[in-house]
Amino acid sequence: MIIRIPKGTQDILPKDISKWYYVENKIREVLIKYGYQEIRTPIFEYTELFVRGVGDSSDIVTKEMFTFLDRKGRSLTLRPEGTAAVVRSYLENKMSRVYPVLKLFYLGPMFRCEKPQAGRFRQFHQFGIEVIGTKAPEVDAEVIIASIEVYKKLGLKNLKIMINSVGCKKCRAIYVQKLKESLKDKMDFLCLECKDRYNKNPLRILDCKKDSCQKVIKKMPTINEYLCQDCRQHFTEVKSYLDSLGIKYFIEPRLVRGLDYYTKTTFEIISGELGAQDAIGGGGRYDDLIEELGGDSTPAVGFAAGIERIIMVMNQQNIEWPKDKGLDIFIVKVKETNKDMAFKLLQKVRDAGLSADMDYSSKSLKSQMRLAHKIGAKYTLIVGEEELAKNMVTLRNMQTKEQKEVEMDNLIDELILCINST
Ligand code: HAM
C-alpha cells in the first residue's frame, strides 16, 4: 500500500510550478519596488514565541499549532504565521541599530492544524510584509496599498478591502468591559465556544461566524464608539491617506481578526470567489508585540496573504497564466554509438545558457523524438553518423517540423538565434 500525503497538505506538482514561480516573482517585484527586503526565518521556533506572540487565547495557539518536543524535551512549533518570527529575528539580530524603520517581506509555508476545507489547508503558503519602527498612519495605508498592488499585478479583480480600528490597550479595555456587560444577558444565545470566549477573550466573539452568535453580535456596541482620541485620530488619518489615492474600502466595525497582537488598524482583503474562507489576506498594526517579546516599545504594522487562495481566485477568474517556457533543445542520438558525442554536445548547449536534455536510455530514434515532443522541446538536435562525418548535426524545429543541417562550428550561434526568434 502506498503512503498517502498528510491530511490538509498538498503537493505542488511540476505541471503547476510555473504558476507558483509567476506569483512569487510578481510578489517580489512589487515588494522590492516598495522598499521591502526579504527575510527568511526558520520553519519551526520555540513554542513560547507563538504563545506569547500570537496570544494564548487565540484559536491558533489553543487548538491549531503543530507542536512537538525535540530530543532534549524542548517544545518546538511549526510556524503558524510569520509576524512573531520576524519580530524575534528583529530583536535577536538587533536590526533597529541599523534600520530605525525596517521594511521586511517573507514568503513560505505556514502550518495550522485546522479542519481542511476549500481554501483552508494545514500547510499553506503566505507572503507577508512587516514594517517595524513607525506609528505613522501613512505606513498603515502603504501596507494596504502594497498588498493591493500585488493582487492587481496578478490580475485579480473584485476584491474588497475591509478596515477597522481595534484601538489600543487602554480604550479597548473600556470597550471589552462594555461588550461583556451588553452580552451578559444574551449568553444563552451564544454557541459553546463563544461562552468560553466570554471569559477568555470576549473580542473574539465578534469574529464568530455562527448565525445564532451573529444575531447577538449585530446588536452589540462597536469599538469605534470607544476609541480614544489618539486611536480615533490615527484611524481617521489612515482612511484619509487611502482616500487621497482613491482606494475604495469598507469599514467593518466588527473586524477584530484572529490573532491577539493587533492594536489600532486591522484590515482584511476578501474575495467573493473564495466561499466561506473568503480572506485572501489580512493584517494590521501591532504596536505592543515587540515589547511583549522582550524589546523596547516599538510600533509596527504588517500584512499576510495566502498564496493558495490567490492562485484559486486567479483560476476562478480565468486569469491567463504565462505560457510554460519549455525546454529549448532535446538532443537525439541516431545510434548508441553517437551517445558520447551527444553527451558532450548536451553540456556545450547548456554551457551556452540554453536549457537542454537528452534521453540516456537506449531508446529508438522514434521514441526519443516522441519524448522530445511530449516534454515540449522547441528544437531537437539530431546527432548521427553521416552528419558527424561532415562535422554537422541536424536541427529540427519541433513546431514547423523544418529540418536543416548545421555546421558544428556555428552550432551554438545558430541555436541561440533560433531560440531567440521563437
Ligand atoms: P492571518 O489572517 O491569520 O494573518 O493569515 C493571513 C492570510 O493567510 C489569510 O488571509 C489567508 O489568506 C491565509 N491563510 C490563513 N490560514 C490559512 C489556511 N489554513 N489555509 C490557507 N490559507 C490560509 C496572519 O497570519 C498575520 N501574521 C498577518 C499579519 C502580518 N499581521 C500583521 N503582520
Short mmCIF file of C-alpha atoms and ligand atoms in Angstrom, two decimals:
data_model
loop_
_atom_site.label_atom_id
_atom_site.label_comp_id
_atom_site.label_asym_id
_atom_site.label_seq_id
_atom_site.Cartn_x
_atom_site.Cartn_y
_atom_site.Cartn_z
CA MET A 1 0.00 0.00 0.00
CA ILE A 2 1.34 3.43 -0.85
CA ILE A 3 1.71 6.02 1.86
CA ARG A 4 -0.59 8.97 1.39
CA ILE A 5 0.04 12.67 1.89
CA PRO A 6 -0.95 14.03 5.34
CA LYS A 7 -4.44 15.50 5.61
CA GLY A 8 -4.68 19.18 4.72
CA THR A 9 -1.41 19.25 2.75
CA GLN A 10 -0.82 19.13 -0.97
CA ASP A 11 1.95 18.52 -3.47
CA ILE A 12 2.74 21.32 -5.87
CA LEU A 13 3.28 19.27 -8.99
CA PRO A 14 5.65 20.18 -11.85
CA LYS A 15 2.66 20.99 -14.07
CA ASP A 16 1.68 23.79 -11.64
CA ILE A 17 5.08 25.03 -10.54
CA SER A 18 5.32 27.75 -13.18
CA LYS A 19 2.19 29.32 -11.66
CA TRP A 20 3.96 29.47 -8.31
CA TYR A 21 7.12 30.96 -9.87
CA TYR A 22 4.97 33.56 -11.59
CA VAL A 23 3.09 34.55 -8.43
CA GLU A 24 6.22 34.56 -6.27
CA ASN A 25 8.15 36.65 -8.82
CA LYS A 26 5.35 39.23 -9.01
CA ILE A 27 5.22 39.42 -5.21
CA ARG A 28 8.98 40.01 -5.01
CA GLU A 29 8.89 42.53 -7.86
CA VAL A 30 6.19 44.67 -6.23
CA LEU A 31 7.53 44.50 -2.68
CA ILE A 32 11.10 45.33 -3.68
CA LYS A 33 9.67 48.32 -5.56
CA TYR A 34 8.05 49.45 -2.29
CA GLY A 35 11.39 49.22 -0.47
CA TYR A 36 10.89 45.91 1.36
CA GLN A 37 13.78 43.48 1.93
CA GLU A 38 13.30 39.73 2.09
CA ILE A 39 13.84 37.80 5.30
CA ARG A 40 13.77 34.01 5.77
CA THR A 41 13.17 32.69 9.26
CA PRO A 42 13.10 29.03 10.35
CA ILE A 43 10.09 26.82 9.71
CA PHE A 44 9.98 26.00 13.43
CA GLU A 45 10.53 28.14 16.51
CA TYR A 46 10.30 27.65 20.24
CA THR A 47 6.61 27.27 21.09
CA GLU A 48 6.78 30.10 23.60
CA LEU A 49 7.30 32.60 20.78
CA PHE A 50 3.85 31.93 19.38
CA VAL A 51 2.18 31.56 22.78
CA ARG A 52 3.48 34.99 23.79
CA GLY A 53 3.33 36.50 20.31
CA VAL A 54 0.09 35.31 18.77
CA GLY A 55 -1.68 35.10 22.15
CA ASP A 56 -2.55 32.22 24.46
CA SER A 57 -6.28 32.70 23.99
CA SER A 58 -6.18 32.79 20.19
CA ASP A 59 -7.56 29.83 18.20
CA ILE A 60 -4.13 29.39 16.64
CA VAL A 61 -2.40 28.80 19.96
CA THR A 62 -5.18 26.93 21.73
CA LYS A 63 -6.00 24.43 19.02
CA GLU A 64 -4.15 24.84 15.74
CA MET A 65 -0.43 24.55 16.39
CA PHE A 66 1.73 21.61 15.33
CA THR A 67 3.84 21.33 18.47
CA PHE A 68 6.44 18.67 19.28
CA LEU A 69 9.34 18.07 21.61
CA ASP A 70 12.89 17.86 20.36
CA ARG A 71 15.27 15.18 21.64
CA LYS A 72 16.14 17.30 24.66
CA GLY A 73 12.50 17.85 25.56
CA ARG A 74 12.26 21.45 24.32
CA SER A 75 8.90 22.39 22.88
CA LEU A 76 9.03 23.47 19.24
CA THR A 77 6.20 24.54 16.93
CA LEU A 78 5.91 24.67 13.15
CA ARG A 79 5.30 28.33 12.46
CA PRO A 80 1.56 29.08 12.12
CA GLU A 81 2.30 32.61 10.84
CA GLY A 82 5.23 34.89 10.09
CA THR A 83 4.93 38.01 12.23
CA ALA A 84 6.11 36.63 15.59
CA ALA A 85 9.19 35.05 13.97
CA VAL A 86 10.08 38.26 12.13
CA VAL A 87 9.87 40.19 15.40
CA ARG A 88 12.01 37.53 17.12
CA SER A 89 14.64 37.91 14.41
CA TYR A 90 14.42 41.71 14.52
CA LEU A 91 15.18 41.65 18.26
CA GLU A 92 17.75 38.88 18.18
CA ASN A 93 19.71 40.49 15.34
CA LYS A 94 19.36 43.98 16.83
CA MET A 95 18.13 45.23 13.50
CA SER A 96 16.88 48.51 14.98
CA ARG A 97 20.52 49.64 15.27
CA VAL A 98 20.85 49.65 11.50
CA TYR A 99 17.31 50.45 10.48
CA PRO A 100 15.21 52.81 12.60
CA VAL A 101 12.37 51.81 10.30
CA LEU A 102 12.67 48.32 8.91
CA LYS A 103 10.60 47.04 6.00
CA LEU A 104 10.67 43.28 5.56
CA PHE A 105 8.83 40.70 3.49
CA TYR A 106 8.73 36.92 3.55
CA LEU A 107 7.35 34.05 1.56
CA GLY A 108 6.95 30.48 2.67
CA PRO A 109 4.98 27.64 4.22
CA MET A 110 2.94 28.07 7.41
CA PHE A 111 1.22 25.33 9.40
CA ARG A 112 -2.12 25.34 11.18
CA CYS A 113 -3.97 22.22 12.30
CA GLU A 114 -7.35 23.46 11.10
CA LYS A 115 -10.20 21.42 9.65
CA PRO A 116 -9.32 21.25 5.96
CA GLN A 117 -11.85 22.67 3.51
CA ALA A 118 -11.80 24.59 0.23
CA GLY A 119 -9.07 27.24 0.60
CA ARG A 120 -8.09 26.05 4.07
CA PHE A 121 -5.06 23.82 4.45
CA ARG A 122 -2.84 22.55 7.25
CA GLN A 123 0.25 23.51 5.32
CA PHE A 124 -0.26 26.63 3.25
CA HIS A 125 1.95 29.40 1.92
CA GLN A 126 1.90 33.05 2.82
CA PHE A 127 3.66 36.12 1.63
CA GLY A 128 3.79 38.80 4.25
CA ILE A 129 5.22 42.22 4.95
CA GLU A 130 6.16 43.87 8.21
CA VAL A 131 7.17 47.49 8.84
CA ILE A 132 8.80 47.88 12.23
CA GLY A 133 9.64 51.20 13.89
CA THR A 134 6.95 53.69 12.91
CA LYS A 135 3.47 54.59 14.01
CA ALA A 136 2.85 56.85 11.01
CA PRO A 137 -0.65 56.23 9.61
CA GLU A 138 0.78 56.63 6.08
CA VAL A 139 2.53 53.32 6.66
CA ASP A 140 -0.72 51.52 7.51
CA ALA A 141 -2.07 52.89 4.23
CA GLU A 142 1.12 51.88 2.39
CA VAL A 143 0.89 48.31 3.66
CA ILE A 144 -2.68 48.09 2.35
CA ILE A 145 -1.69 49.72 -0.95
CA ALA A 146 1.34 47.44 -1.47
CA SER A 147 -0.75 44.34 -0.87
CA ILE A 148 -3.43 45.57 -3.27
CA GLU A 149 -0.78 46.24 -5.88
CA VAL A 150 0.41 42.63 -5.67
CA TYR A 151 -3.15 41.42 -6.30
CA LYS A 152 -3.59 43.92 -9.14
CA LYS A 153 -0.31 42.95 -10.81
CA LEU A 154 -1.55 39.36 -10.76
CA GLY A 155 -4.77 40.46 -12.44
CA LEU A 156 -7.17 39.76 -9.55
CA LYS A 157 -10.50 41.55 -9.72
CA ASN A 158 -13.46 42.28 -7.44
CA LEU A 159 -11.56 42.36 -4.17
CA LYS A 160 -12.97 44.18 -1.19
CA ILE A 161 -10.88 45.94 1.46
CA MET A 162 -12.44 45.85 4.92
CA ILE A 163 -10.86 48.02 7.61
CA ASN A 164 -11.33 48.77 11.26
CA SER A 165 -9.50 50.01 14.32
CA VAL A 166 -9.35 47.82 17.43
CA GLY A 167 -7.89 50.67 19.49
CA CYS A 168 -5.06 50.46 21.99
CA LYS A 169 -4.78 48.59 25.31
CA LYS A 170 -6.48 51.44 27.16
CA CYS A 171 -9.52 52.15 25.02
CA ARG A 172 -10.00 48.51 24.08
CA ALA A 173 -10.23 47.56 27.76
CA ILE A 174 -13.10 50.01 28.22
CA TYR A 175 -14.85 48.62 25.14
CA VAL A 176 -14.35 45.00 26.21
CA GLN A 177 -15.93 45.85 29.56
CA LYS A 178 -18.88 47.42 27.79
CA LEU A 179 -19.16 44.43 25.42
CA LYS A 180 -19.21 42.00 28.32
CA GLU A 181 -21.92 44.00 30.06
CA SER A 182 -24.03 44.00 26.89
CA LEU A 183 -23.50 40.27 26.34
CA LYS A 184 -24.24 39.26 29.90
CA ASP A 185 -27.95 38.61 29.45
CA LYS A 186 -27.50 37.16 25.92
CA MET A 187 -25.26 34.28 26.93
CA ASP A 188 -27.96 31.67 26.26
CA PHE A 189 -27.94 32.60 22.58
CA LEU A 190 -24.18 32.19 22.15
CA CYS A 191 -22.50 28.99 20.94
CA LEU A 192 -20.44 26.93 23.39
CA GLU A 193 -17.18 28.31 22.06
CA CYS A 194 -18.33 31.90 22.45
CA LYS A 195 -19.49 31.20 26.01
CA ASP A 196 -15.91 30.16 26.68
CA ARG A 197 -14.57 33.22 24.85
CA TYR A 198 -16.70 35.47 27.08
CA ASN A 199 -14.21 34.99 29.90
CA LYS A 200 -11.04 34.30 27.97
CA ASN A 201 -11.18 36.76 25.08
CA PRO A 202 -14.60 38.38 24.57
CA LEU A 203 -13.44 40.35 21.50
CA ARG A 204 -13.16 37.07 19.60
CA ILE A 205 -16.93 36.61 19.92
CA LEU A 206 -17.27 39.33 17.28
CA ASP A 207 -15.48 37.03 14.84
CA CYS A 208 -17.85 34.06 15.27
CA LYS A 209 -19.48 33.05 12.00
CA LYS A 210 -22.40 31.09 13.55
CA ASP A 211 -25.83 32.54 12.76
CA SER A 212 -27.05 32.45 16.36
CA CYS A 213 -23.98 34.40 17.53
CA GLN A 214 -24.15 36.78 14.57
CA LYS A 215 -27.68 37.80 15.59
CA VAL A 216 -26.42 38.76 19.03
CA ILE A 217 -23.24 40.38 17.73
CA LYS A 218 -25.17 42.69 15.40
CA LYS A 219 -26.85 44.30 18.41
CA MET A 220 -23.64 44.86 20.33
CA PRO A 221 -21.91 48.23 20.62
CA THR A 222 -19.00 48.65 18.22
CA ILE A 223 -15.46 49.52 19.18
CA ASN A 224 -15.40 52.69 17.07
CA GLU A 225 -17.60 54.44 19.63
CA TYR A 226 -14.99 53.76 22.32
CA LEU A 227 -11.73 54.66 20.55
CA CYS A 228 -9.56 57.13 22.48
CA GLN A 229 -8.54 60.42 20.87
CA ASP A 230 -5.17 59.07 19.68
CA CYS A 231 -6.63 55.89 18.13
CA ARG A 232 -9.53 57.78 16.56
CA GLN A 233 -7.13 60.34 15.04
CA HIS A 234 -4.87 57.56 13.74
CA PHE A 235 -7.77 55.73 12.11
CA THR A 236 -9.04 58.96 10.52
CA GLU A 237 -5.61 59.59 9.02
CA VAL A 238 -5.22 56.03 7.69
CA LYS A 239 -8.58 56.42 5.93
CA SER A 240 -7.69 59.82 4.56
CA TYR A 241 -4.41 58.50 3.07
CA LEU A 242 -6.37 55.74 1.35
CA ASP A 243 -8.94 58.31 0.18
CA SER A 244 -6.17 60.53 -1.19
CA LEU A 245 -5.18 57.74 -3.59
CA GLY A 246 -8.77 56.85 -4.45
CA ILE A 247 -8.58 53.43 -2.74
CA LYS A 248 -12.06 52.12 -2.02
CA TYR A 249 -12.60 50.38 1.33
CA PHE A 250 -15.41 49.36 3.64
CA ILE A 251 -15.41 50.00 7.36
CA GLU A 252 -16.22 46.79 9.23
CA PRO A 253 -16.52 47.73 12.91
CA ARG A 254 -16.52 44.08 13.98
CA LEU A 255 -13.28 43.13 12.22
CA VAL A 256 -11.10 42.05 15.14
CA ARG A 257 -9.00 39.32 13.40
CA GLY A 258 -7.87 36.02 14.87
CA LEU A 259 -4.52 36.98 16.35
CA ASP A 260 -4.25 38.76 19.68
CA TYR A 261 -1.44 41.19 18.87
CA TYR A 262 -3.40 43.81 16.96
CA THR A 263 -3.73 47.43 18.04
CA LYS A 264 -5.36 50.27 16.09
CA THR A 265 -5.72 49.39 12.36
CA THR A 266 -6.95 45.94 11.30
CA PHE A 267 -7.85 45.05 7.74
CA GLU A 268 -8.77 42.17 5.52
CA ILE A 269 -8.94 41.75 1.77
CA ILE A 270 -11.76 39.47 0.73
CA SER A 271 -12.80 37.80 -2.49
CA GLY A 272 -16.33 36.63 -3.29
CA GLU A 273 -14.80 33.77 -5.27
CA LEU A 274 -13.43 32.04 -2.17
CA GLY A 275 -16.65 30.93 -0.45
CA ALA A 276 -16.55 30.55 3.33
CA GLN A 277 -12.77 31.12 3.53
CA ASP A 278 -13.07 34.47 1.78
CA ALA A 279 -9.99 36.25 3.22
CA ILE A 280 -7.27 36.41 0.63
CA GLY A 281 -5.14 38.43 3.01
CA GLY A 282 -5.22 40.36 6.24
CA GLY A 283 -3.14 42.35 8.63
CA GLY A 284 -2.92 45.33 10.88
CA ARG A 285 -0.90 47.29 13.39
CA TYR A 286 0.74 45.61 16.38
CA ASP A 287 2.29 48.36 18.48
CA ASP A 288 2.69 46.25 21.64
CA LEU A 289 4.10 42.99 20.25
CA ILE A 290 7.76 43.95 20.18
CA GLU A 291 7.69 44.96 23.83
CA GLU A 292 5.77 41.79 24.71
CA LEU A 293 8.52 39.77 23.08
CA GLY A 294 11.18 41.47 25.17
CA GLY A 295 12.15 44.52 23.08
CA ASP A 296 11.71 48.25 23.62
CA SER A 297 8.29 49.65 22.91
CA THR A 298 8.28 49.84 19.09
CA PRO A 299 5.29 50.38 16.80
CA ALA A 300 4.79 48.09 13.79
CA VAL A 301 2.30 47.16 11.12
CA GLY A 302 2.04 44.33 8.61
CA PHE A 303 0.04 42.05 6.42
CA ALA A 304 0.00 38.48 5.08
CA ALA A 305 -1.81 36.70 2.28
CA GLY A 306 -2.47 33.08 1.44
CA ILE A 307 -0.80 32.12 -1.85
CA GLU A 308 -3.04 29.05 -2.45
CA ARG A 309 -6.04 31.35 -2.14
CA ILE A 310 -4.51 33.84 -4.60
CA ILE A 311 -3.97 31.02 -7.12
CA MET A 312 -7.52 29.73 -6.54
CA VAL A 313 -9.02 33.14 -7.30
CA MET A 314 -6.78 33.55 -10.35
CA ASN A 315 -8.02 30.21 -11.68
CA GLN A 316 -11.65 31.04 -10.91
CA GLN A 317 -11.35 34.42 -12.62
CA ASN A 318 -9.77 32.70 -15.66
CA ILE A 319 -6.70 34.88 -15.48
CA GLU A 320 -4.31 33.83 -18.18
CA TRP A 321 -1.13 32.25 -16.89
CA PRO A 322 2.08 32.92 -18.78
CA LYS A 323 2.99 30.05 -21.05
CA ASP A 324 5.48 27.48 -19.81
CA LYS A 325 8.86 28.23 -21.33
CA GLY A 326 9.56 24.57 -22.11
CA LEU A 327 12.89 23.02 -22.96
CA ASP A 328 14.99 24.75 -25.64
CA ILE A 329 16.85 21.76 -27.05
CA PHE A 330 16.42 18.00 -26.84
CA ILE A 331 19.39 16.05 -28.09
CA VAL A 332 18.60 12.90 -30.01
CA LYS A 333 21.15 10.24 -30.90
CA VAL A 334 20.59 8.23 -34.06
CA LYS A 335 22.55 5.26 -32.75
CA GLU A 336 24.00 4.21 -29.40
CA THR A 337 27.46 4.85 -30.88
CA ASN A 338 26.61 8.58 -31.09
CA LYS A 339 25.92 8.73 -27.34
CA ASP A 340 29.29 10.15 -26.27
CA MET A 341 29.13 12.94 -28.83
CA ALA A 342 25.51 13.68 -27.88
CA PHE A 343 26.53 13.84 -24.22
CA LYS A 344 29.32 16.34 -25.00
CA LEU A 345 27.03 18.46 -27.13
CA LEU A 346 24.42 18.49 -24.38
CA GLN A 347 26.87 20.13 -21.99
CA LYS A 348 28.03 22.59 -24.66
CA VAL A 349 24.45 23.72 -25.23
CA ARG A 350 23.79 24.06 -21.50
CA ASP A 351 27.06 26.00 -21.07
CA ALA A 352 25.78 28.44 -23.69
CA GLY A 353 22.83 29.18 -21.36
CA LEU A 354 20.14 27.20 -23.17
CA SER A 355 18.02 24.58 -21.45
CA ALA A 356 18.72 21.15 -22.83
CA ASP A 357 18.23 17.48 -22.08
CA MET A 358 18.57 14.05 -23.65
CA ASP A 359 17.43 10.52 -23.05
CA TYR A 360 20.16 8.33 -21.56
CA SER A 361 18.46 5.03 -22.18
CA SER A 362 18.87 3.22 -25.47
CA LYS A 363 15.53 4.12 -26.97
CA SER A 364 14.89 4.19 -30.71
CA LEU A 365 15.18 7.45 -32.65
CA LYS A 366 11.40 7.48 -32.98
CA SER A 367 10.74 7.16 -29.27
CA GLN A 368 13.37 9.82 -28.48
CA MET A 369 11.53 12.17 -30.87
CA ARG A 370 8.24 11.29 -29.19
CA LEU A 371 9.75 12.11 -25.81
CA ALA A 372 11.08 15.45 -27.13
CA HIS A 373 7.57 16.25 -28.32
CA LYS A 374 5.99 15.20 -25.02
CA ILE A 375 8.19 17.45 -22.92
CA GLY A 376 7.59 20.36 -25.29
CA ALA A 377 11.14 20.84 -26.59
CA LYS A 378 11.36 23.69 -29.09
CA TYR A 379 14.13 22.08 -31.15
CA THR A 380 15.77 18.71 -31.39
CA LEU A 381 19.39 18.29 -32.28
CA ILE A 382 19.86 15.00 -34.09
CA VAL A 383 23.32 13.53 -33.76
CA GLY A 384 24.01 10.91 -36.43
CA GLU A 385 26.97 9.20 -38.04
CA GLU A 386 26.54 10.68 -41.52
CA GLU A 387 26.26 14.29 -40.35
CA LEU A 388 29.11 13.91 -37.87
CA ALA A 389 31.34 12.74 -40.68
CA LYS A 390 30.71 16.14 -42.32
CA ASN A 391 31.22 17.91 -38.93
CA MET A 392 27.49 18.70 -38.87
CA VAL A 393 24.34 17.96 -36.88
CA THR A 394 20.66 18.17 -37.82
CA LEU A 395 18.50 20.80 -36.21
CA ARG A 396 14.74 20.24 -36.25
CA ASN A 397 12.12 22.82 -35.37
CA MET A 398 9.58 20.78 -33.45
CA GLN A 399 6.73 23.11 -34.27
CA THR A 400 7.21 23.69 -38.00
CA LYS A 401 8.95 20.31 -38.45
CA GLU A 402 11.53 22.07 -40.66
CA GLN A 403 14.92 20.49 -40.55
CA LYS A 404 18.39 21.69 -41.57
CA GLU A 405 21.98 20.67 -41.22
CA VAL A 406 24.15 23.00 -39.17
CA GLU A 407 27.92 23.13 -39.04
CA MET A 408 29.30 22.16 -35.68
CA ASP A 409 31.45 25.33 -35.52
CA ASN A 410 28.39 27.58 -35.90
CA LEU A 411 26.08 25.42 -33.86
CA ILE A 412 25.79 27.50 -30.68
CA ASP A 413 25.30 30.81 -32.56
CA GLU A 414 22.67 29.17 -34.71
CA LEU A 415 20.85 27.67 -31.73
CA ILE A 416 20.79 30.98 -29.87
CA LEU A 417 19.45 32.70 -32.96
CA CYS A 418 16.71 30.09 -33.38
CA ILE A 419 15.67 30.14 -29.71
CA ASN A 420 15.61 33.94 -29.60
CA SER A 421 13.33 34.05 -32.58
CA THR A 422 10.75 31.61 -31.10
P1 HAM B 1 -3.96 35.63 9.07
O1 HAM B 1 -5.20 36.40 8.79
O2 HAM B 1 -4.03 34.61 10.11
O3 HAM B 1 -2.85 36.70 9.42
O4 HAM B 1 -3.43 34.96 7.73
C1 HAM B 1 -3.23 35.72 6.57
C2 HAM B 1 -3.78 35.01 5.35
O5 HAM B 1 -3.22 33.69 5.26
C3 HAM B 1 -5.29 34.76 5.38
O6 HAM B 1 -5.99 35.90 4.96
C4 HAM B 1 -5.40 33.63 4.36
O7 HAM B 1 -5.37 34.16 3.04
C5 HAM B 1 -4.14 32.85 4.59
N1 HAM B 1 -4.44 31.68 5.47
C6 HAM B 1 -4.54 31.65 6.81
N2 HAM B 1 -4.80 30.40 7.24
C7 HAM B 1 -4.88 29.62 6.14
C8 HAM B 1 -5.10 28.22 5.92
N3 HAM B 1 -5.30 27.39 6.93
N4 HAM B 1 -5.10 27.76 4.64
C9 HAM B 1 -4.88 28.61 3.60
N5 HAM B 1 -4.64 29.93 3.75
C10 HAM B 1 -4.64 30.43 5.00
C11 HAM B 1 -1.58 36.40 9.74
O8 HAM B 1 -1.07 35.32 9.57
C12 HAM B 1 -0.80 37.59 10.24
N6 HAM B 1 0.58 37.16 10.57
C13 HAM B 1 -0.78 38.72 9.24
C14 HAM B 1 -0.03 39.91 9.70
C15 HAM B 1 1.23 40.24 9.34
N7 HAM B 1 -0.46 40.82 10.55
C16 HAM B 1 0.50 41.72 10.76
N8 HAM B 1 1.52 41.38 10.04
#
